[in-house]
XYZ file of C-alpha atoms in Angstrom:
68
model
C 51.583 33.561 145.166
C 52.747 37.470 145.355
C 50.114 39.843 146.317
C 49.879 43.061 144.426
C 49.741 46.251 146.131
C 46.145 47.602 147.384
C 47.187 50.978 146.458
C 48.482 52.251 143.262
C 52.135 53.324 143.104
C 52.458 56.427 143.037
C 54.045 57.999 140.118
C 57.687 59.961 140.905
C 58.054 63.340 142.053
C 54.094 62.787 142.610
C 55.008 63.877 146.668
C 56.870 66.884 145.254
C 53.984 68.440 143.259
C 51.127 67.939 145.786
C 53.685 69.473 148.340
C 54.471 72.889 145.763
C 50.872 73.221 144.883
C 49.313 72.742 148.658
C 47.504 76.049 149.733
C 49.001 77.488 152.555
C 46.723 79.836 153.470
C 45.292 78.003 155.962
C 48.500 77.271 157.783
C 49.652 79.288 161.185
C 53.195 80.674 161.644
C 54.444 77.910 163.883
C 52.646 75.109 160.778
C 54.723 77.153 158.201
C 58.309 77.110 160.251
C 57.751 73.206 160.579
C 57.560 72.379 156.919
C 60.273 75.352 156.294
C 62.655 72.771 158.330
C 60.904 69.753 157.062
C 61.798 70.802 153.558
C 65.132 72.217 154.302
C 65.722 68.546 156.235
C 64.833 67.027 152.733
C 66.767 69.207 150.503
C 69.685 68.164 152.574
C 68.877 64.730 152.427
C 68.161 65.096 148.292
C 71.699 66.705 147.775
C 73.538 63.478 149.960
C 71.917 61.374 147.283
C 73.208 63.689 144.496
C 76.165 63.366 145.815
C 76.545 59.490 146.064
C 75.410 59.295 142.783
C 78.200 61.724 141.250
C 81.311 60.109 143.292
C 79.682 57.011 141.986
C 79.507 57.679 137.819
C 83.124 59.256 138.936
C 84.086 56.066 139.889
C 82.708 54.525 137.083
C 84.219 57.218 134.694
C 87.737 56.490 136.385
C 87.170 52.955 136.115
C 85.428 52.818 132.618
C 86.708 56.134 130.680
C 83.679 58.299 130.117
C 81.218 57.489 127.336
C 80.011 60.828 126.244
């Protein structure tokens, strides 16, 4: 028997919006520098993806011809 999940999934981009609409008055210098670099660390890690994806609907396109 599979068990289902005791929390909901959360929906995409769900992470994204709680972290844009956070308050941030409450947070000190140092708090504010930390998720500067914590959001710069997943920009970085967003744009990898983007990039793996592209080379790999290049490949495809090479391999497939495009299909616009």
């Amino acid at each position: 028997m599979i068990e289902e999940p005791v929390e909901p999934r959360a929906f995409r981009g769900d992470a994204l919006n709680t972290a844009t609409h956070e308050d941030l008055e409450s947070y000190g210098v140092r708090e504010l520098e930390e998720r500067i670099e914590a959001l710069e660390a997943e920009i970085a890690r967003t744009k990898a993806q983007l990039s793996k994806k592209k080379a790999g609907r290049a490949a495809a396109d090479a391999l497939f011809g495009r299909l616009d």
